[in-house]
Coordinates of C-alpha atoms in Angstrom, one line a residue:
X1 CA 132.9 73.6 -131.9
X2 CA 131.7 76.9 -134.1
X3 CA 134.2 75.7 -136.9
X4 CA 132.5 72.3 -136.9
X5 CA 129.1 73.8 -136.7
X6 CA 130.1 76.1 -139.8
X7 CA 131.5 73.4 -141.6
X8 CA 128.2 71.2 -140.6
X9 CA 126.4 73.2 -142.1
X10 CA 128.1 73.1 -146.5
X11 CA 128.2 68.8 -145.6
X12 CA 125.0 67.9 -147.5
X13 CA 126.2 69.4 -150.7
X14 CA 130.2 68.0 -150.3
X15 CA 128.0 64.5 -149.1
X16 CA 126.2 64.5 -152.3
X17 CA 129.6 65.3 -154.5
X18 CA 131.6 62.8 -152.7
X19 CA 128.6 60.3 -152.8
X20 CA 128.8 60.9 -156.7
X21 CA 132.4 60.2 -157.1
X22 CA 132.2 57.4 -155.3
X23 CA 129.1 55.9 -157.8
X24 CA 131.2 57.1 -160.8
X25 CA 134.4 54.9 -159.3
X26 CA 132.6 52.0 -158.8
X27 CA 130.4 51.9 -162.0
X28 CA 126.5 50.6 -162.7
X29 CA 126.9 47.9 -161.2
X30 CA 126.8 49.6 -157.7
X31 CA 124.3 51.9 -158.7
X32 CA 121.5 48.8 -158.7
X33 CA 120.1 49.9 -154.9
X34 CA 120.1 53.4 -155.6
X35 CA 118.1 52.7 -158.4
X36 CA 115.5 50.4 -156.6
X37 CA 115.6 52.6 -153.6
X38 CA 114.2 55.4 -156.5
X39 CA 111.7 53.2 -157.9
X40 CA 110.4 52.3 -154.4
X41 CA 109.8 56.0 -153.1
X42 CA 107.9 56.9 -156.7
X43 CA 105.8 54.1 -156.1
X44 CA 105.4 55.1 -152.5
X45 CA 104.6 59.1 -153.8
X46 CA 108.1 60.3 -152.8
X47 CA 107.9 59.1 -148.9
X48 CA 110.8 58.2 -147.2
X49 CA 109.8 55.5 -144.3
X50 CA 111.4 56.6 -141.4
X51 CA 112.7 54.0 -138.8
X52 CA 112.0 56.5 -135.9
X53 CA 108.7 57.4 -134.5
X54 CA 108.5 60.2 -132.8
X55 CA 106.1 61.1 -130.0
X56 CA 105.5 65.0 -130.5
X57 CA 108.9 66.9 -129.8
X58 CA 109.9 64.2 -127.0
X59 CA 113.8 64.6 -126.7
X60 CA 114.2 60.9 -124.1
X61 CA 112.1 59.4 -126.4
X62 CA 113.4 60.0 -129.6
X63 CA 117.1 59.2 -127.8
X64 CA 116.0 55.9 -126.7
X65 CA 114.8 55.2 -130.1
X66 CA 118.6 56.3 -131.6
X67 CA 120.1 54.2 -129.5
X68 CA 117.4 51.0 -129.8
X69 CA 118.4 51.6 -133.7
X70 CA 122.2 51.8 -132.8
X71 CA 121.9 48.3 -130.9
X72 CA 125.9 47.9 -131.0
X73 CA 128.9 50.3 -130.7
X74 CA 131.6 47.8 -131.9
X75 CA 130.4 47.0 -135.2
X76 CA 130.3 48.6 -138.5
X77 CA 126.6 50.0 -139.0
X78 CA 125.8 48.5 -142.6
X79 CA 122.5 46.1 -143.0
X80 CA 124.6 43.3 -145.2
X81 CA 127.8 41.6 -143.9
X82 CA 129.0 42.4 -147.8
X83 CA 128.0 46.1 -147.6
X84 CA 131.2 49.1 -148.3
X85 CA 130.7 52.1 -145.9
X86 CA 131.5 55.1 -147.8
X87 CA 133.4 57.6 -145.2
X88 CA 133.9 61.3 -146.8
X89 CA 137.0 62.4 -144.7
X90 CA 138.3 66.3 -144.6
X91 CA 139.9 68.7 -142.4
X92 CA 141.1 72.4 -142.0
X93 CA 144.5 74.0 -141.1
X94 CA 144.1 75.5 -138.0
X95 CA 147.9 76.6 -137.6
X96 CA 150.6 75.6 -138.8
X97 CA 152.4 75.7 -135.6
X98 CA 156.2 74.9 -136.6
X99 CA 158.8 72.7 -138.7
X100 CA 161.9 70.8 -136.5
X101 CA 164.6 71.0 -139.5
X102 CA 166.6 68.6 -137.0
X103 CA 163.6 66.2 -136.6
X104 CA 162.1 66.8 -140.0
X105 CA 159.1 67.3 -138.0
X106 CA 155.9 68.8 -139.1
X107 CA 154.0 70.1 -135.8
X108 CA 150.3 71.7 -137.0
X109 CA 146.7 72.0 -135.5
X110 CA 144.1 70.9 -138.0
X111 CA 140.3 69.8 -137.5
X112 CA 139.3 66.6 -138.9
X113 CA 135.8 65.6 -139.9
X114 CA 134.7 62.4 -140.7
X115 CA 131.1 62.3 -142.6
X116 CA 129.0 58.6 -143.2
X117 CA 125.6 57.4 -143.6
X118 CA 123.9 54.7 -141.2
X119 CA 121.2 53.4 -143.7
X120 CA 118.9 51.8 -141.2
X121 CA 118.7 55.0 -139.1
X122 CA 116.2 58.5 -140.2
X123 CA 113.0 60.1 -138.9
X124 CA 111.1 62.7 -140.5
X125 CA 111.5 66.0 -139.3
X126 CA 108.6 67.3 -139.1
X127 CA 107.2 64.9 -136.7
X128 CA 110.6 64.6 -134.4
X129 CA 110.9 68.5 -134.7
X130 CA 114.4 68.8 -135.6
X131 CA 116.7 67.5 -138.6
X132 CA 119.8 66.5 -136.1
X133 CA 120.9 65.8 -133.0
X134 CA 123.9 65.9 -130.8
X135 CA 124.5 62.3 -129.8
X136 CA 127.4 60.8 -127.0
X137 CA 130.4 59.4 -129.4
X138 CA 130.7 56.5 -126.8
X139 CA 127.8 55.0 -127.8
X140 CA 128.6 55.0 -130.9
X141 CA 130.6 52.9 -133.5
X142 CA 133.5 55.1 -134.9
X143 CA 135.4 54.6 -137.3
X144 CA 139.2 53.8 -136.7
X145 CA 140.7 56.8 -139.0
X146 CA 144.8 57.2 -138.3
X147 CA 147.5 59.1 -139.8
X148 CA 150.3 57.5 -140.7
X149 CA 153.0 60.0 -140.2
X150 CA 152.1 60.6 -136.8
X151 CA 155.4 60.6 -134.7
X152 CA 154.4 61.2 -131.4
X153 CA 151.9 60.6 -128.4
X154 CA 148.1 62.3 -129.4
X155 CA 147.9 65.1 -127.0
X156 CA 144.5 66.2 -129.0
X157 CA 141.5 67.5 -127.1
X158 CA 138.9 64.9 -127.6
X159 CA 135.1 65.8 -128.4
X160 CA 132.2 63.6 -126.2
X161 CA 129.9 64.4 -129.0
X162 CA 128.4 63.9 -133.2
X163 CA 125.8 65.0 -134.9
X164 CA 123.3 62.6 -136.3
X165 CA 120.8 64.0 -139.2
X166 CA 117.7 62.6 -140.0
X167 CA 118.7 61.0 -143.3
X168 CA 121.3 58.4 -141.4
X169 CA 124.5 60.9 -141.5
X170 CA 126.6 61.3 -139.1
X171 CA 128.8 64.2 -138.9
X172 CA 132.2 64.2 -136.9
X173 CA 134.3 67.0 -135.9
X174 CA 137.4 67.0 -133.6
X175 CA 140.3 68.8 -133.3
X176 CA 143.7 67.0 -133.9
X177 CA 147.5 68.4 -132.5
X178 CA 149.2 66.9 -135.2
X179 CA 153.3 65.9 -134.9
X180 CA 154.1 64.1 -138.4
X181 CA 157.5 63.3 -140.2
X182 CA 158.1 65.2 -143.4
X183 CA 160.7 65.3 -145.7
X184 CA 162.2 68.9 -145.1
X185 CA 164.3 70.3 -147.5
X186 CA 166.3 73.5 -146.4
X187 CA 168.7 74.2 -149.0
X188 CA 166.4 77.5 -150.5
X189 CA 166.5 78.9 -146.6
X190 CA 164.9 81.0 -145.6
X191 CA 163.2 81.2 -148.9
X192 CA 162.4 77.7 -148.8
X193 CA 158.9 76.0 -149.5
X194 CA 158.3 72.7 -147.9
X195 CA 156.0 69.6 -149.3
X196 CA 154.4 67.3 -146.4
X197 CA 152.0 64.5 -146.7
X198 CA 149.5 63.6 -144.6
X199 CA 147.9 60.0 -145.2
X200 CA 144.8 59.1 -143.6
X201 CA 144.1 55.4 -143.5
X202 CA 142.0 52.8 -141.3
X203 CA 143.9 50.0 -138.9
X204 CA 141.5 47.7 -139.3
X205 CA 139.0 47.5 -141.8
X206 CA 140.0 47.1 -145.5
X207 CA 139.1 48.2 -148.7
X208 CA 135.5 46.3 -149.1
X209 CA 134.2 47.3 -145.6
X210 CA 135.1 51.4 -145.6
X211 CA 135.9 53.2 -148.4
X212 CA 137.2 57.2 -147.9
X213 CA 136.6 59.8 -149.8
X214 CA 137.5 63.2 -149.0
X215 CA 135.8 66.7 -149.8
X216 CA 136.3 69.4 -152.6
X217 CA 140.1 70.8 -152.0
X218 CA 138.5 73.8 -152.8
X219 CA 136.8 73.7 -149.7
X220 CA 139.4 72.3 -147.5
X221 CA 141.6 75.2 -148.7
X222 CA 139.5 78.1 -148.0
X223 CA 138.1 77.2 -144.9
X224 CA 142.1 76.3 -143.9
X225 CA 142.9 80.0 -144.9
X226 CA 140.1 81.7 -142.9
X227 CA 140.1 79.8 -139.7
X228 CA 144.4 80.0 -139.9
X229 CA 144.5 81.7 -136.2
X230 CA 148.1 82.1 -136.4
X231 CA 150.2 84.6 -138.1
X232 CA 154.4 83.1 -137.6
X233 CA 157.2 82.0 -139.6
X234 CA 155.1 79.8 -141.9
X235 CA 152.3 80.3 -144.2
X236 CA 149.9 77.7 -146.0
X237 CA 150.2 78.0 -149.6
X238 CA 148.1 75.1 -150.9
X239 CA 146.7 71.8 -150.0
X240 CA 146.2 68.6 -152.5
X241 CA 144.1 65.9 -152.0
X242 CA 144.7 62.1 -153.8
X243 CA 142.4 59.0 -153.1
X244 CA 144.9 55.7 -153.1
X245 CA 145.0 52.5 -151.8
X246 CA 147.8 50.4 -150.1
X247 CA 148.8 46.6 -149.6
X248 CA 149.7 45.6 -146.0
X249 CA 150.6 41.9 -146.1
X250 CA 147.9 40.9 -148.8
X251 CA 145.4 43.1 -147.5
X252 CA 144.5 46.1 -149.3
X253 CA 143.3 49.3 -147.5
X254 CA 141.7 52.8 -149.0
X255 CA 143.7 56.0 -148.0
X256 CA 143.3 59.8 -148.6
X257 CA 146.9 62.1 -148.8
X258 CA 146.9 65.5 -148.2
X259 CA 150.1 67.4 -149.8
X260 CA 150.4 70.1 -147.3
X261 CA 152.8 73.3 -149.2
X262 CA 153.5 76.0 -146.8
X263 CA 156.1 78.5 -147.0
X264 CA 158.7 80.2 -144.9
X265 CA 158.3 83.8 -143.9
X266 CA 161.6 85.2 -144.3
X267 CA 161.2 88.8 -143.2
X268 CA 162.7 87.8 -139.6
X269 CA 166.2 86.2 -141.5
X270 CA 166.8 89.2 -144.4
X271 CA 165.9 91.8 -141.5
X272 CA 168.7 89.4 -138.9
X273 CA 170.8 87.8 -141.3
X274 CA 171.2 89.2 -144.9
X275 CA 171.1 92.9 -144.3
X276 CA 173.9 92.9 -141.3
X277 CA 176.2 90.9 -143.4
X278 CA 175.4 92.8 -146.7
X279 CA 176.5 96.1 -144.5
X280 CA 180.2 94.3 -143.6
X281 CA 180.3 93.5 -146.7
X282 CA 179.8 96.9 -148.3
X283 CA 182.0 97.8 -145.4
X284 CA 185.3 95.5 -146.7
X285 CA 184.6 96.4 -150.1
X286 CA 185.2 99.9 -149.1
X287 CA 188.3 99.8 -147.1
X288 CA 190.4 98.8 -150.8
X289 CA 189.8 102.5 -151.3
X290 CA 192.2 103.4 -148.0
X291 CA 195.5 103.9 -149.5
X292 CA 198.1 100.9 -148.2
X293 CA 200.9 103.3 -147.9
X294 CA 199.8 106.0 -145.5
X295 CA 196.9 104.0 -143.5
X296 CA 197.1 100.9 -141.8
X297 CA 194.4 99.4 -143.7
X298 CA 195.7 95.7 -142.2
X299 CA 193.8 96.4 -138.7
X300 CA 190.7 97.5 -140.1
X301 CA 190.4 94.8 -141.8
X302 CA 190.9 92.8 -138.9
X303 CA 188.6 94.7 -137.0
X304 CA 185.9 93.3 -139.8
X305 CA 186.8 89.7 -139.7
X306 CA 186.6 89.9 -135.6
X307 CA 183.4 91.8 -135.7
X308 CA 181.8 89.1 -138.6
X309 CA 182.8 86.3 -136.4
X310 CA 181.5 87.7 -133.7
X311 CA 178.1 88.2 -135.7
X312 CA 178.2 84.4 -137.3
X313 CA 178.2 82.9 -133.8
X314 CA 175.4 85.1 -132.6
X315 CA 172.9 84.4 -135.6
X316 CA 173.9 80.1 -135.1
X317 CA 171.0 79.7 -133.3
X318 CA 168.6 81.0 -135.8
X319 CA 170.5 79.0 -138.8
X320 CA 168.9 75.4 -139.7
X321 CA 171.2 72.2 -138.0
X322 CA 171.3 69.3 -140.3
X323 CA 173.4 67.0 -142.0
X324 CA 172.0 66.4 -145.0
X325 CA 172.5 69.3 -146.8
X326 CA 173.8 72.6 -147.0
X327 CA 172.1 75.5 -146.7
X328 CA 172.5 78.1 -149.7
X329 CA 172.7 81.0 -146.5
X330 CA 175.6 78.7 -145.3
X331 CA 177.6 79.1 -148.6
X332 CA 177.2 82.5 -148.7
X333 CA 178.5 83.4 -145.2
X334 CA 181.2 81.0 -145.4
X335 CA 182.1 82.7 -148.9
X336 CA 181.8 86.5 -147.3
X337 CA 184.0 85.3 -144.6
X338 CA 186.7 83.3 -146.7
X339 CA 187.2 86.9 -149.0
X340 CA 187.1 89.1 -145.7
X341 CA 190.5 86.6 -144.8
X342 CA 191.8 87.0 -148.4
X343 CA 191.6 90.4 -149.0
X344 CA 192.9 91.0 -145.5
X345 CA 196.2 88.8 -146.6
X346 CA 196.5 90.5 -149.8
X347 CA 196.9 94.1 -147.6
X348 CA 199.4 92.5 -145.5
X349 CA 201.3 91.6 -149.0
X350 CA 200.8 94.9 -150.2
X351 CA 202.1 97.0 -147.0
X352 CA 205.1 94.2 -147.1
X353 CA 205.9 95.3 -150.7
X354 CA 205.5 98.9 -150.1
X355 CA 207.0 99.7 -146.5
X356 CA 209.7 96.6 -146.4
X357 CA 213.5 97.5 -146.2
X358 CA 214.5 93.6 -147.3
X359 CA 215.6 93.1 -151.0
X360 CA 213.2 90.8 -153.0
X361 CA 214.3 88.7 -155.3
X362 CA 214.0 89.5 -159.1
X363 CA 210.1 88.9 -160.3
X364 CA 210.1 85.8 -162.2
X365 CA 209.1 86.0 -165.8
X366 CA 205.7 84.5 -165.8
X367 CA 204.9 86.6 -162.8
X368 CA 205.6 89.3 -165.0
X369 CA 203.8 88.9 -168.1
X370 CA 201.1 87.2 -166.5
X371 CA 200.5 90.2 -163.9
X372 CA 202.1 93.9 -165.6
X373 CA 200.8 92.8 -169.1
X374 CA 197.5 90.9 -168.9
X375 CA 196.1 91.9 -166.1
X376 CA 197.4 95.3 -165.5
X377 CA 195.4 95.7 -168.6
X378 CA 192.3 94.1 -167.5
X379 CA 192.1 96.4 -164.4
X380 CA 193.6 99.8 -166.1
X381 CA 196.4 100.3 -164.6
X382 CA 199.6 101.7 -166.8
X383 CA 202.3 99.0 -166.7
X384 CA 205.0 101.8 -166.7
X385 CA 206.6 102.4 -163.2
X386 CA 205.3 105.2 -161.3
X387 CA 207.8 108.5 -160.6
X388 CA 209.7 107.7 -157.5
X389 CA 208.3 109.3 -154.2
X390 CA 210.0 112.5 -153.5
X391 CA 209.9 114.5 -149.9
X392 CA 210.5 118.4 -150.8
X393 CA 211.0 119.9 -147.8
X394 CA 211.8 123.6 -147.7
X395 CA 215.4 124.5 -147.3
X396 CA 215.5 127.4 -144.1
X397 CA 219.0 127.8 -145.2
X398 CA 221.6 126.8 -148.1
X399 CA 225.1 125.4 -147.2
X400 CA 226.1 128.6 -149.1
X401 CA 223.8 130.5 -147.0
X402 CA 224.9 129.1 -143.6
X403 CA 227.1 132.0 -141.3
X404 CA 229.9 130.8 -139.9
X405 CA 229.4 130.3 -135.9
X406 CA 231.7 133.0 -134.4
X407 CA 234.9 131.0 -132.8
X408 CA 234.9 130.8 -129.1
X409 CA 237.4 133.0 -127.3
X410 CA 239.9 131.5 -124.8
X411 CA 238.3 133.3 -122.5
X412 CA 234.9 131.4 -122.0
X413 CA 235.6 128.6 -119.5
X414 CA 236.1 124.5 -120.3
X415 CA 232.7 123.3 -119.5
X416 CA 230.8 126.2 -121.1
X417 CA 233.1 125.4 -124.6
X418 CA 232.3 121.9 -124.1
X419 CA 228.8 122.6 -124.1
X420 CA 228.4 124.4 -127.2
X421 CA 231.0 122.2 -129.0
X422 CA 228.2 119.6 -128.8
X423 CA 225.2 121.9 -129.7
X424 CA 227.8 122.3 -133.1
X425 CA 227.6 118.5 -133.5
X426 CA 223.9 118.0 -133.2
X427 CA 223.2 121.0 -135.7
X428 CA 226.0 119.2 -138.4
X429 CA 223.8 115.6 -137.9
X430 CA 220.4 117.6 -138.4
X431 CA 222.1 119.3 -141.3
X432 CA 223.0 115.9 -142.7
X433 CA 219.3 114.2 -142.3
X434 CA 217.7 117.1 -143.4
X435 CA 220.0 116.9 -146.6
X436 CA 219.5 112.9 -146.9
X437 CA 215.8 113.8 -146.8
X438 CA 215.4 116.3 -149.5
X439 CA 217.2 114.0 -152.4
X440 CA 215.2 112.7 -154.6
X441 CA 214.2 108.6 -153.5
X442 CA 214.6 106.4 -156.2
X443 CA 213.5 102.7 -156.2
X444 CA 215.4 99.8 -158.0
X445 CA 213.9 97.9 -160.8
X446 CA 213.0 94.8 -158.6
X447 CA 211.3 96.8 -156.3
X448 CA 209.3 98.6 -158.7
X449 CA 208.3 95.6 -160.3
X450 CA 207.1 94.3 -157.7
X451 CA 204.9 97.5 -156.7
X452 CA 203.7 97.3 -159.5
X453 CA 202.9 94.0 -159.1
X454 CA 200.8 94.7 -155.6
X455 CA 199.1 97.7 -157.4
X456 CA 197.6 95.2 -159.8
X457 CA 196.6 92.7 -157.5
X458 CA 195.1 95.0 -155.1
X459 CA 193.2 96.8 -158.0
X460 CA 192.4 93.0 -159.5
X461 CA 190.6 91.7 -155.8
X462 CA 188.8 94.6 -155.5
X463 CA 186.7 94.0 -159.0
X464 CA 186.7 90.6 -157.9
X465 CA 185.2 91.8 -154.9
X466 CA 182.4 94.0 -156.8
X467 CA 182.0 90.9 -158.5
X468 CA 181.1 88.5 -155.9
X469 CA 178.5 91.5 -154.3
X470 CA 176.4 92.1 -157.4
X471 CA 176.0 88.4 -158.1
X472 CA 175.3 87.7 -153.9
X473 CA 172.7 90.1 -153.8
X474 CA 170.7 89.5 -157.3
X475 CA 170.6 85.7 -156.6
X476 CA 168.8 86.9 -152.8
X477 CA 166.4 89.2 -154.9
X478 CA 165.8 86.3 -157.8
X479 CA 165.4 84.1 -154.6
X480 CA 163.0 86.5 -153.1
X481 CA 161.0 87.5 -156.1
X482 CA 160.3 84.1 -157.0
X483 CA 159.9 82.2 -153.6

């Protein structure tokens, strides 16, 4: 009730303003009883006749006069049959209390006020004491103003009372829980701006018996942004008025839109969503530095893709559900997840190459230019084969070097000769490793190829990989900076 007692208070000016649009729109030819009503009061010395007569500051009189005046509830207060009511409509954004992506539902708390003039009703306020009243709405006729995107029961608090000022207006305010359809489009999420429309419109009268109007947007927009009592995912960015009309079966009926703009707040979604996934990301990227022939660089990356799944099905819930289209963030985690899987096959080909006993076939020519030429080049890697892998051990002893073992004397008994006789056979196959270990291991030609070959491509996905981060995380910022 203070917020339609502050916005009481700026109606006579917005009344006047909307009064004069509404001359402008309909031209001279309504301007004929404004003009005789003007000629009348400087004939009369400026006096407005009042229709109430007060008794000194009686308060029951001065009601039973209102309501005398005010003789029927159900009808439209004009003095001629062929009279327009002009009704200045406006309202403030209370909260914006949430958008149903599922529903395309717009749920938000707004107060409505409805402004028009009863010509036949005024007093003067200096004998009456007062320039308005507060006067029972049920006595009154009101006028039947809906919206047409409503989509659900009006659970609204309702207010008993107006205000009625001595010049004829009457002033109501009420506040409205508003559940409308809107067209929601969620493919920017969370950086998304959304578009609704709110229409107001009468059921019953048409175009020549009430006109609307609605107030400065000016004014509907500041008083939206400093009443706006709530502080959540959504924030009002604008609000657009247009006066139209409609045909309904060969009737025609006067409308005001609203263009409600409001905007996400994505701090909640980079702070849950983008920055944990940018972190695996950086993380998989990474792990192509972890060389595929000493570490198993196969299960780590497993690890990742088990750990990013985990995280996908924990953030569903605070991911949009619809089916009409996809959500940019969508794309982006499916993508993360689809390179996670590739680059982890690629180290399972790699470790293959490198750690396999099985001959390969010989690397088809295509294969070769393709991948040792072109792109071996693009990613700087030598096409030449790499020295073979040696293991240089140190020798504790040459074959020249080694003492003969002293022969066993006939003397020693059976099971003791025995014994060492097999101590003499482990040391010759020890001998024979060792000796197998410290030549030099060379690969074939097919093998090295196709090294080579996994060198490149491992060297290739990882750009690819740099790639596809740099480009992920500009298009967030760009999204960011200009959303």
């Amino acid at each position: 009730m203070a917020l339609g007692i502050l916005m009481a208070e700026n109606d006579d000016m917005l009344h006047t303003q909307a009064t004069t649009d509404v001359s402008k729109q309909k031209g001279f030819g309504s301007l004929k009883p404004y003009i005789f009503v003007l000629l009348l009061l400087s004939i009369q010395g400026s006096t407005a006749v009042s229709t109430i007569k007060c008794k000194s500051y009686d308060m029951k009189y001065m009601y039973e006069q209102v309501q005398k005046t005010l003789w029927n509830t159900s009808i439209r207060p004009v003095s001629k049959t062929n009279e327009t009511l002009n009704i200045v409509l406006g309202f403030t954004i209370g909260a914006v209390l949430g958008v149903d992506v599922q529903a395309q539902l717009l749920r938000t708390f707004i107060f409505r006020t409805l402004d028009w003039n009863v010509t036949f009703l005024s007093w003067n306020e200096t004998e009456c004491g007062t320039n308005k009243i507060s006067y029972p709405k049920s006595e009154l006729w009101i006028p039947d103003i809906h919206i047409s995107e409503f989509m659900d029961e009006d659970k609204s608090p309702t207010e008993p009372y107006v205000y009625i000022y001595s010049n004829g207006r009457i002033h109501l305010d009420e506040p409205k829980r508003v559940v409308s359809s809107c067209n929601l489009n969620i493919y920017r999420f969370p950086f998304d701006v959304q578009n609704c429309s709110l229409t107001f419109a009468s059921y019953l009268h048409e175009e020549n018996e009430i006109n609307l109007t609605s107030k400065l947007e000016s004014y509907i927009m500041k008083t939206s942004t400093t009443y706006e009592y709530t502080d959540g995912e959504w924030k009002l960015m604008d609000i657009k008025a247009n006066i139209s009309a409609f045909n309904v079966s060969l009737r025609r009926y006067s409308a005001v839109i609203y263009y409600i703009i409001v905007k996400r707040v994505a701090t909640l979604y980079v702070v849950n969503l983008l920055i944990p996934s940018g972190f695996l990301i950086t993380l998989d990227l990474f792990s192509f530095l972890l060389p595929p022939q000493t570490v198993d660089r196969s299960a780590f990356k497993m690890t990742l893709i088990l750990g990013y799944t985990v995280f996908l099905l924990i953030i569903n819930d605070l991911l949009p559900h619809t089916s009409q289209e996809t959500p940019l963030i969508n794309v982006y985690f499916s993508i993360c997840l689809a390179l996670m899987v590739v680059s982890l096959l690629e180290t399972i080909f790699i470790v293959n190459l490198i750690n396999s006993t099985v001959p390969y076939p010989k690397v088809p020519h295509w294969v070769h230019i393709l991948v040792l030429r072109f792109l071996a080049r693009l990613v700087f890697i030598s096409s030449n084969p790499s020295p073979p892998n040696t293991l240089i051990l140190e020798r504790a002893s040459s074959s020249a070097g080694v003492t003969a073992q002293p022969e066993i004397t006939a003397d020693l008994e059976k099971p003791e000769a025995a014994f060492v006789e097999e101590l003499r056979k482990l040391g010759r196959n020890v001998k024979a490793i060792r000796l197998n270990l410290e030549e030099p291991r060379t690969l074939d030609p097919t093998t090295e190829d196709w090294y080579q070959i996994s060198k490149v491509i491992d060297r290739f996905l990882f750009i690819i990989y740099i790639i596809f981060v740099f480009v992920s995380f500009t298009t967030i910022i760009i999204l960011w900076a200009n959303h």
